[in-house]
Coordinates of N, CA and C in Angstrom, one line a residue:
M506 N -6.5 -12.2 -88.6 CA -6.8 -13.2 -87.4 C -6.1 -12.7 -86.2
D507 N -6.9 -12.5 -85.1 CA -6.4 -12.1 -83.8 C -6.2 -13.3 -82.9
P508 N -4.9 -13.7 -82.5 CA -4.8 -14.8 -81.7 C -5.4 -14.7 -80.3
S509 N -5.6 -13.4 -79.8 CA -6.2 -13.2 -78.4 C -7.6 -13.5 -78.4
K510 N -8.2 -13.8 -79.5 CA -9.6 -14.1 -79.5 C -9.8 -15.6 -80.0
P511 N -9.6 -16.6 -79.2 CA -9.5 -18.0 -79.6 C -10.9 -18.5 -80.2
N512 N -12.0 -17.8 -79.7 CA -13.3 -18.3 -80.2 C -13.8 -17.6 -81.4
D513 N -13.0 -16.7 -81.9 CA -13.2 -15.9 -83.2 C -13.4 -17.0 -84.3
P514 N -14.3 -17.0 -85.1 CA -14.5 -18.0 -86.3 C -13.3 -18.0 -87.1
Q515 N -12.7 -16.9 -87.2 CA -11.6 -16.7 -88.2 C -10.3 -17.4 -87.6
V516 N -10.3 -17.7 -86.3 CA -9.2 -18.3 -85.7 C -9.1 -19.8 -85.9
D517 N -8.0 -20.3 -86.4 CA -8.0 -21.8 -86.5 C -7.8 -22.4 -85.2
Q518 N -8.9 -23.3 -84.9 CA -9.0 -23.8 -83.6 C -7.8 -24.8 -83.3
G519 N -7.1 -25.2 -84.3 CA -6.0 -26.2 -84.0 C -4.7 -25.5 -83.9
Q520 N -4.7 -24.2 -84.2 CA -3.4 -23.3 -84.1 C -3.1 -23.1 -82.7
P521 N -1.8 -23.4 -82.3 CA -1.3 -23.1 -80.9 C -1.4 -21.6 -80.7
I522 N -1.6 -21.3 -79.4 CA -1.8 -19.8 -79.0 C -0.6 -19.4 -78.3
P523 N 0.0 -18.3 -78.6 CA 1.3 -17.8 -77.9 C 0.9 -17.7 -76.4
R524 N 1.8 -18.1 -75.5 CA 1.6 -18.0 -74.1 C 1.7 -16.7 -73.5
S525 N 0.8 -16.3 -72.6 CA 0.8 -15.1 -71.9 C 1.9 -15.1 -70.9
R526 N 2.6 -14.0 -70.8 CA 3.8 -13.9 -70.0 C 3.7 -12.8 -68.9
Q527 N 4.4 -13.1 -67.8 CA 4.4 -12.0 -66.8 C 5.5 -11.0 -67.3
A528 N 5.4 -9.9 -66.6 CA 6.2 -8.7 -66.9 C 7.7 -9.1 -66.8
N529 N 8.0 -9.9 -65.8 CA 9.4 -10.3 -65.6 C 9.8 -11.6 -66.2
D530 N 8.9 -12.1 -67.0 CA 9.2 -13.4 -67.6 C 10.2 -13.2 -68.8
E531 N 11.1 -14.2 -68.9 CA 12.1 -14.0 -70.1 C 11.3 -14.4 -71.3
V532 N 11.5 -13.7 -72.4 CA 10.9 -13.9 -73.6 C 11.6 -14.9 -74.3
L533 N 10.8 -16.0 -74.8 CA 11.4 -17.0 -75.6 C 10.9 -16.9 -77.0
E534 N 11.7 -16.9 -77.9 CA 11.4 -16.6 -79.3 C 10.6 -17.9 -79.9
G535 N 9.3 -17.6 -80.4 CA 8.6 -18.7 -81.0 C 7.9 -19.6 -80.0
E536 N 7.9 -19.2 -78.7 CA 7.3 -20.1 -77.7 C 5.8 -20.0 -77.8
V537 N 5.2 -21.3 -77.8 CA 3.7 -21.3 -77.9 C 3.2 -22.3 -76.9
L538 N 2.0 -22.2 -76.5 CA 1.3 -23.1 -75.6 C 0.3 -23.9 -76.3
D539 N 0.2 -25.2 -75.9 CA -0.8 -26.1 -76.4 C -2.2 -25.7 -75.9
R540 N -3.2 -26.1 -76.6 CA -4.5 -25.8 -76.2 C -4.9 -26.5 -74.9
G541 N -5.7 -25.8 -74.1 CA -6.1 -26.4 -72.8 C -5.3 -26.0 -71.6
I542 N -4.0 -25.4 -71.9 CA -3.2 -24.9 -70.9 C -3.6 -23.5 -70.6
P543 N -3.9 -23.2 -69.3 CA -4.4 -21.8 -69.0 C -3.3 -20.7 -69.4
I544 N -3.9 -19.7 -69.8 CA -3.1 -18.5 -70.3 C -2.6 -17.9 -69.1
G545 N -1.3 -17.6 -69.0 CA -0.7 -16.9 -67.9 C -0.4 -17.9 -66.8
S546 N 0.7 -17.6 -66.0 CA 1.1 -18.5 -65.0 C 0.2 -18.3 -63.8
P547 N -0.1 -19.4 -63.0 CA -0.9 -19.2 -61.8 C -0.3 -18.4 -60.8
R548 N -1.1 -17.7 -60.0 CA -0.6 -16.8 -58.9 C -0.5 -17.6 -57.6
T549 N 0.7 -17.6 -57.0 CA 0.8 -18.3 -55.7 C 1.2 -17.3 -54.7
D550 N 0.6 -17.4 -53.5 CA 0.9 -16.5 -52.4 C 2.2 -17.1 -51.6
S551 N 3.0 -16.2 -51.2 CA 4.2 -16.6 -50.5 C 3.8 -17.0 -49.1
P552 N 4.3 -18.1 -48.5 CA 4.0 -18.5 -47.1 C 4.5 -17.5 -46.2
P553 N 3.8 -17.3 -45.1 CA 4.2 -16.2 -44.1 C 5.5 -16.5 -43.5
G554 N 6.5 -15.6 -43.6 CA 7.8 -15.8 -43.0 C 7.8 -15.5 -41.6
P555 N 9.0 -15.6 -40.9 CA 9.1 -15.3 -39.5 C 8.8 -13.9 -39.2
I556 N 8.3 -13.6 -37.9 CA 8.0 -12.3 -37.5 C 9.3 -11.4 -37.6
P557 N 9.3 -10.2 -38.2 CA 10.5 -9.3 -38.2 C 10.9 -9.0 -36.8
K558 N 12.3 -8.9 -36.8 CA 12.9 -8.7 -35.5 C 12.4 -7.4 -34.8
Q559 N 12.1 -6.3 -35.6 CA 11.6 -5.1 -35.1 C 10.3 -5.3 -34.4
R560 N 9.4 -6.1 -34.9 CA 8.0 -6.4 -34.3 C 8.2 -7.1 -33.0
R561 N 9.1 -8.1 -33.0 CA 9.4 -8.9 -31.8 C 9.9 -8.0 -30.6
A562 N 10.8 -7.1 -31.0 CA 11.4 -6.1 -30.1 C 10.3 -5.2 -29.5
T563 N 9.4 -4.8 -30.3 CA 8.3 -3.9 -29.9 C 7.4 -4.6 -28.9
R564 N 7.0 -5.9 -29.2 CA 6.2 -6.6 -28.3 C 6.9 -6.9 -27.0
R565 N 8.2 -7.2 -27.0 CA 8.9 -7.4 -25.8 C 9.0 -6.1 -25.0
T566 N 9.2 -4.9 -25.6 CA 9.1 -3.7 -24.9 C 7.8 -3.4 -24.2
I567 N 6.8 -3.7 -24.9 CA 5.4 -3.4 -24.3 C 5.2 -4.4 -23.1
L568 N 5.6 -5.6 -23.2 CA 5.4 -6.6 -22.2 C 6.2 -6.2 -20.9
W569 N 7.5 -5.7 -21.1 CA 8.3 -5.3 -20.0 C 7.7 -4.1 -19.3
T570 N 7.2 -3.2 -20.2 CA 6.6 -2.0 -19.7 C 5.3 -2.3 -18.8
L571 N 4.5 -3.2 -19.2 CA 3.4 -3.7 -18.4 C 3.8 -4.3 -17.2
V572 N 4.8 -5.1 -17.2 CA 5.4 -5.7 -16.0 C 5.9 -4.7 -15.0
G573 N 6.6 -3.7 -15.5 CA 7.1 -2.6 -14.7 C 6.0 -1.9 -14.0
I574 N 4.9 -1.6 -14.7 CA 3.8 -0.8 -14.2 C 3.1 -1.6 -13.1
A575 N 3.0 -2.9 -13.3 CA 2.3 -3.8 -12.3 C 3.2 -3.8 -11.1
A576 N 4.5 -3.9 -11.2 CA 5.4 -4.0 -10.1 C 5.3 -2.7 -9.3
F577 N 5.3 -1.6 -10.0 CA 5.2 -0.2 -9.3 C 3.9 -0.1 -8.5
V578 N 2.7 -0.5 -9.1 CA 1.5 -0.4 -8.5 C 1.5 -1.3 -7.2
C579 N 2.1 -2.5 -7.3 CA 2.2 -3.4 -6.1 C 3.1 -2.8 -5.0
L580 N 4.2 -2.3 -5.4 CA 5.1 -1.6 -4.4 C 4.5 -0.4 -3.8
G581 N 3.8 0.3 -4.6 CA 3.1 1.5 -4.1 C 2.1 1.1 -3.0
G582 N 1.2 0.1 -3.3 CA 0.3 -0.5 -2.3 C 0.9 -0.9 -1.1
L583 N 2.1 -1.6 -1.2 CA 2.8 -2.1 0.1 C 3.3 -0.9 0.8
G584 N 3.8 0.2 0.1 CA 4.3 1.4 0.8 C 3.2 2.1 1.6
V585 N 2.0 2.2 1.0 CA 0.9 2.9 1.6 C 0.5 2.1 2.8
G586 N 0.4 0.8 2.6 CA 0.0 -0.1 3.8 C 1.0 0.0 4.9
Y587 N 2.3 0.0 4.6 CA 3.3 0.1 5.7 C 3.1 1.5 6.4
V588 N 3.0 2.5 5.7 CA 2.9 3.9 6.3 C 1.6 3.9 7.2
Y589 N 0.5 3.4 6.7 CA -0.7 3.3 7.5 C -0.5 2.5 8.8
Y590 N 0.2 1.3 8.6 CA 0.4 0.4 9.8 C 1.3 1.1 10.8
D591 N 2.4 1.8 10.3 CA 3.3 2.4 11.2 C 2.7 3.6 11.9
N592 N 1.8 4.3 11.3 CA 1.1 5.5 12.0 C 0.1 4.9 13.0
A593 N -0.5 3.7 12.7 CA -1.5 3.2 13.7 C -0.8 2.5 14.8
T594 N 0.4 2.1 14.8 CA 1.0 1.4 15.8 C 2.1 2.2 16.5
T595 N 2.6 3.2 16.0 CA 3.7 4.1 16.6 C 3.1 5.3 17.2
P596 N 3.1 5.4 18.5 CA 2.5 6.6 19.2 C 3.4 7.9 19.0
D597 N 2.7 9.0 19.2 CA 3.4 10.4 19.0 C 4.1 10.6 20.3
R598 N 5.5 10.6 20.3 CA 6.2 10.9 21.4 C 7.0 12.2 21.3
R599 N 6.5 13.1 20.5 CA 7.3 14.4 20.2 C 7.2 15.4 21.4
T600 N 6.2 15.3 22.2 CA 6.1 16.2 23.3 C 5.7 15.5 24.6
P601 N 6.1 16.0 25.8 CA 5.8 15.3 27.1 C 4.3 15.2 27.3
G602 N 3.5 16.2 26.9 CA 2.0 16.2 27.1 C 1.4 15.2 26.2
G603 N 1.8 15.1 24.9 CA 1.2 14.2 24.0 C 1.6 12.7 24.4
T604 N 2.7 12.5 24.9 CA 3.1 11.2 25.4 C 2.3 10.7 26.5
L605 N 2.2 11.6 27.5 CA 1.3 11.3 28.7 C -0.2 10.9 28.3
E606 N -0.7 11.8 27.4 CA -2.0 11.6 26.9 C -2.2 10.2 26.2
E607 N -1.2 9.9 25.4 CA -1.2 8.6 24.7 C -1.1 7.5 25.7
Y608 N -0.3 7.6 26.8 CA 0.0 6.6 27.8 C -1.4 6.3 28.5
L609 N -2.0 7.4 29.1 CA -3.2 7.3 29.8 C -4.3 6.6 29.0
D610 N -4.4 7.0 27.7 CA -5.4 6.4 26.9 C -5.2 4.9 26.7
S611 N -4.0 4.5 26.5 CA -3.6 3.1 26.2 C -3.7 2.3 27.6
R612 N -3.3 2.9 28.6 CA -3.4 2.2 29.9 C -4.7 2.0 30.4
L613 N -5.6 3.0 30.3 CA -6.9 3.0 30.9 C -7.9 2.4 30.1
N614 N -7.7 2.4 28.7 CA -8.7 1.9 27.8 C -8.2 0.6 27.0
G615 N -7.3 -0.1 27.7 CA -7.0 -1.4 27.1 C -6.2 -1.4 25.8
G616 N -5.2 -0.5 25.7 CA -4.4 -0.5 24.5 C -3.6 -1.6 24.2
A617 N -3.1 -1.8 23.0 CA -2.2 -3.0 22.7 C -0.9 -2.9 23.5
P618 N -0.5 -4.1 24.1 CA 0.7 -4.1 24.9 C 2.0 -3.5 24.1
E619 N 2.1 -3.9 22.8 CA 3.2 -3.4 22.1 C 3.2 -1.9 21.9
R620 N 2.1 -1.3 21.8 CA 2.0 0.1 21.6 C 2.3 0.8 23.0
L621 N 1.8 0.2 24.1 CA 2.0 0.8 25.4 C 3.5 0.7 25.8
Q622 N 4.1 -0.3 25.4 CA 5.6 -0.5 25.6 C 6.4 0.6 25.1
L623 N 6.0 1.1 23.9 CA 6.7 2.2 23.3 C 6.6 3.5 23.9
L624 N 5.7 3.6 25.0 CA 5.5 4.8 25.7 C 6.1 4.8 27.0
I625 N 6.8 3.8 27.4 CA 7.5 3.6 28.7 C 9.0 3.6 28.6
C626 N 9.6 4.2 29.5 CA 11.1 4.3 29.5 C 11.7 2.9 29.8
R627 N 13.0 2.8 29.7 CA 13.7 1.5 29.9 C 13.7 1.0 31.3
S628 N 13.7 1.9 32.2 CA 13.6 1.5 33.7 C 12.5 2.3 34.4
P629 N 11.2 1.8 34.2 CA 10.1 2.5 34.7 C 9.8 2.2 36.2
N630 N 9.1 3.1 36.9 CA 8.6 2.9 38.2 C 7.1 3.2 38.2
L631 N 6.4 2.3 37.7 CA 4.9 2.6 37.5 C 4.0 1.6 38.3
R632 N 4.6 0.9 39.4 CA 3.8 -0.1 40.1 C 2.6 0.6 40.7
E633 N 2.8 1.7 41.4 CA 1.6 2.4 42.0 C 0.5 2.7 41.1
F634 N 0.8 3.1 39.8 CA -0.2 3.4 38.9 C -0.8 2.1 38.3
D635 N 0.0 1.0 38.2 CA -0.6 -0.3 37.8 C -1.6 -0.8 38.9
D636 N -1.3 -0.6 40.1 CA -2.2 -1.0 41.3 C -3.5 -0.2 41.1
F637 N -3.4 1.1 40.8 CA -4.6 1.9 40.6 C -5.5 1.4 39.5
V638 N -4.9 1.0 38.3 CA -5.7 0.5 37.2 C -6.3 -0.8 37.6
N639 N -5.6 -1.7 38.4 CA -6.2 -2.9 38.7 C -7.4 -2.7 39.7
Q640 N -7.3 -1.8 40.6 CA -8.4 -1.5 41.5 C -9.7 -1.0 40.7
L641 N -9.4 -0.2 39.7 CA -10.5 0.3 38.8 C -11.2 -1.0 38.1
A642 N -10.5 -1.9 37.6 CA -11.0 -3.0 37.0 C -11.8 -3.9 37.9
A643 N -11.4 -4.0 39.2 CA -12.1 -4.8 40.2 C -13.4 -4.1 40.5
K644 N -13.4 -2.8 40.6 CA -14.7 -2.1 40.9 C -15.6 -2.1 39.7
E645 N -15.2 -2.1 38.6 CA -16.0 -2.3 37.4 C -16.7 -3.6 37.5
S646 N -15.9 -4.6 37.8 CA -16.5 -6.0 37.8 C -17.5 -6.1 38.9
D647 N -17.3 -5.5 40.1 CA -18.3 -5.6 41.2 C -19.5 -4.8 40.9
S648 N -19.4 -3.6 40.3 CA -20.6 -2.7 40.1 C -21.3 -3.0 38.8
G649 N -20.6 -3.5 37.9 CA -21.2 -3.7 36.6 C -21.3 -2.5 35.8
H650 N -20.6 -1.4 36.2 CA -20.6 -0.1 35.4 C -19.2 0.2 35.0
K651 N -19.0 0.8 33.9 CA -17.8 1.1 33.4 C -17.3 2.4 34.0
I652 N -16.1 2.5 34.4 CA -15.6 3.7 35.1 C -14.8 4.4 34.0
K653 N -15.1 5.6 33.8 CA -14.4 6.5 32.9 C -13.4 7.4 33.6
V654 N -12.2 7.5 33.1 CA -11.2 8.3 33.7 C -10.8 9.4 32.7
N655 N -10.7 10.6 33.2 CA -10.3 11.7 32.4 C -9.3 12.5 33.1
A656 N -8.3 13.0 32.4 CA -7.2 13.8 33.1 C -7.6 15.3 32.9
S657 N -7.4 16.1 33.9 CA -7.7 17.6 33.8 C -6.4 18.2 33.3
T658 N -6.4 19.6 33.4 CA -5.2 20.3 32.8 C -3.9 19.8 33.3
Y659 N -2.9 19.8 32.5 CA -1.6 19.4 32.9 C -0.8 20.6 33.4
D660 N -0.1 20.3 34.5 CA 0.8 21.3 35.1 C 2.3 20.8 35.0
F661 N 3.0 21.5 34.0 CA 4.3 21.0 33.7 C 5.4 21.7 34.6
R662 N 6.4 20.9 34.9 CA 7.6 21.4 35.7 C 8.8 20.6 35.2
S663 N 9.7 21.4 34.5 CA 10.9 20.8 33.9 C 12.0 20.8 35.0
T664 N 12.6 19.6 35.2 CA 13.8 19.5 36.0 C 15.1 19.5 35.3
S665 N 15.0 19.2 34.1 CA 16.2 19.3 33.1 C 15.7 19.3 31.7
D666 N 16.6 19.3 30.7 CA 16.2 19.3 29.4 C 15.6 17.9 28.9
D667 N 16.0 16.9 29.7 CA 15.5 15.5 29.3 C 14.6 14.9 30.3
K668 N 14.1 15.8 31.3 CA 13.2 15.3 32.3 C 12.1 16.3 32.6
V669 N 10.9 15.8 32.7 CA 9.7 16.6 32.9 C 8.7 16.0 33.9
E670 N 8.2 16.8 34.8 CA 7.2 16.3 35.8 C 5.9 16.9 35.4
I671 N 4.9 16.1 35.4 CA 3.5 16.6 34.9 C 2.5 16.2 36.0
E672 N 1.9 17.3 36.7 CA 0.8 17.0 37.6 C -0.5 17.2 37.0
T673 N -1.5 16.3 37.4 CA -2.8 16.4 36.8 C -3.8 15.7 37.7
D674 N -5.1 16.1 37.7 CA -6.2 15.3 38.4 C -6.8 14.3 37.5
L675 N -6.9 13.1 38.0 CA -7.6 12.1 37.3 C -8.9 12.0 37.8
V676 N -10.0 12.3 37.0 CA -11.4 12.3 37.5 C -12.1 11.1 37.0
M677 N -12.6 10.2 37.9 CA -13.2 9.0 37.6 C -14.7 9.1 37.8
T678 N -15.4 8.7 36.7 CA -16.9 8.9 36.7 C -17.5 7.5 36.6
A679 N -18.5 7.1 37.4 CA -19.2 5.8 37.2 C -20.6 5.9 37.6
G680 N -21.4 4.9 37.1 CA -22.8 4.9 37.4 C -23.6 5.4 36.1
P681 N -24.9 5.3 36.3 CA -25.8 5.7 35.2 C -25.6 7.2 34.9
Q682 N -26.0 7.7 33.8 CA -25.9 9.0 33.4 C -26.5 10.0 34.3
N683 N -27.7 9.8 34.8 CA -28.4 10.7 35.6 C -28.0 10.6 37.1
A684 N -27.3 9.6 37.4 CA -27.0 9.4 38.9 C -25.5 9.0 39.0
S685 N -24.6 9.6 38.2 CA -23.3 9.2 38.2 C -22.5 9.9 39.4
E686 N -21.5 9.2 39.8 CA -20.6 9.7 40.9 C -19.2 9.8 40.3
Y687 N -18.5 10.7 41.0 CA -17.1 10.9 40.4 C -16.2 11.1 41.7
V688 N -15.0 10.6 41.4 CA -13.9 10.7 42.4 C -12.6 11.3 41.7
K689 N -12.0 12.2 42.4 CA -10.8 12.9 41.9 C -9.6 12.6 42.6
Q690 N -8.5 12.3 41.9 CA -7.2 11.9 42.5 C -6.1 12.8 41.8
H691 N -5.2 13.2 42.6 CA -4.1 14.1 42.1 C -2.8 13.2 41.9
W692 N -2.3 13.3 40.6 CA -1.2 12.4 40.3 C -0.1 13.2 39.8
Q693 N 1.2 12.7 39.9 CA 2.3 13.3 39.3 C 3.0 12.2 38.4
F694 N 3.3 12.5 37.2 CA 3.9 11.6 36.2 C 5.2 12.1 35.8
D695 N 6.3 11.3 35.8 CA 7.6 11.7 35.4 C 7.9 11.1 34.0
L696 N 8.4 12.0 33.2 CA 8.7 11.7 31.8 C 10.2 12.0 31.5
V697 N 10.8 11.2 30.7 CA 12.2 11.4 30.3 C 12.3 11.3 28.7
R698 N 13.4 11.8 28.2 CA 13.6 11.8 26.8 C 14.5 10.7 26.5
E699 N 13.9 9.7 25.7 CA 14.6 8.5 25.3 C 14.1 8.2 23.9
D700 N 14.7 8.7 22.9 CA 14.2 8.5 21.5 C 12.8 9.1 21.5
G701 N 12.6 10.2 21.9 CA 11.2 10.8 22.1 C 10.9 10.7 23.6
W702 N 9.8 11.3 24.0 CA 9.4 11.3 25.4 C 8.8 10.0 25.8
R703 N 9.0 9.6 27.0 CA 8.4 8.4 27.6 C 8.1 8.5 29.0
V704 N 7.0 7.9 29.5 CA 6.6 7.9 30.8 C 7.5 7.0 31.6
C705 N 8.0 7.5 32.8 CA 9.0 6.7 33.5 C 8.6 6.5 35.0
G706 N 7.6 7.3 35.5 CA 7.1 7.2 36.9 C 5.8 7.7 37.1
A707 N 5.1 7.3 38.1 CA 3.8 7.8 38.4 C 3.6 7.7 39.9
H708 N 3.1 8.7 40.6 CA 2.9 8.8 42.1 C 1.6 9.6 42.4
R709 N 0.9 9.0 43.3 CA -0.4 9.8 43.7 C 0.1 10.8 44.7
L710 N -0.4 12.1 44.6 CA -0.1 13.1 45.5 C -1.3 13.4 46.5
Q711 N -1.0 13.6 47.7 CA -2.2 13.8 48.8 C -2.6 15.3 48.6

């Protein structure tokens, strides 16, 4: 008679059947199970425990890495924006000729006042040139035509290491393209070195 075959005709249906044990179950001598009790102990899954410390540390490292990358990208964008703004608003004052060219362009073409101020020395004498610019604006208003002003070749004359005089002809053109008129005036501009070169005086020469 084989007890592992309870339905075997040779097995006494009223005879208790030995209990099936797990591998680590303690053996009890003569222990039997009543009929109807499942053979073997039911399997239960352990409830999920807390997240291991190593996994939490890994997640924290990844999070801080992403935050650092985002901060770096933002700071990089701000840096590029600042450099672009600084280049757009700060004129080139490394040479007398470049400074005068920047000044004439800003003064005659309606440049920003804050940019123009960076091209002028601390104690300028530019009233004569300011009157000239105002006269041009009045003539444009009366004629209805834009007056273009271009400077000819610069003639440099250094009076010291920190002072330069530049003479040039200002050529004014106005009117329709096929019937334009031009007027030429000879001017002298005085430049000084003050944290770069700056325009400090302007006088019309006869």
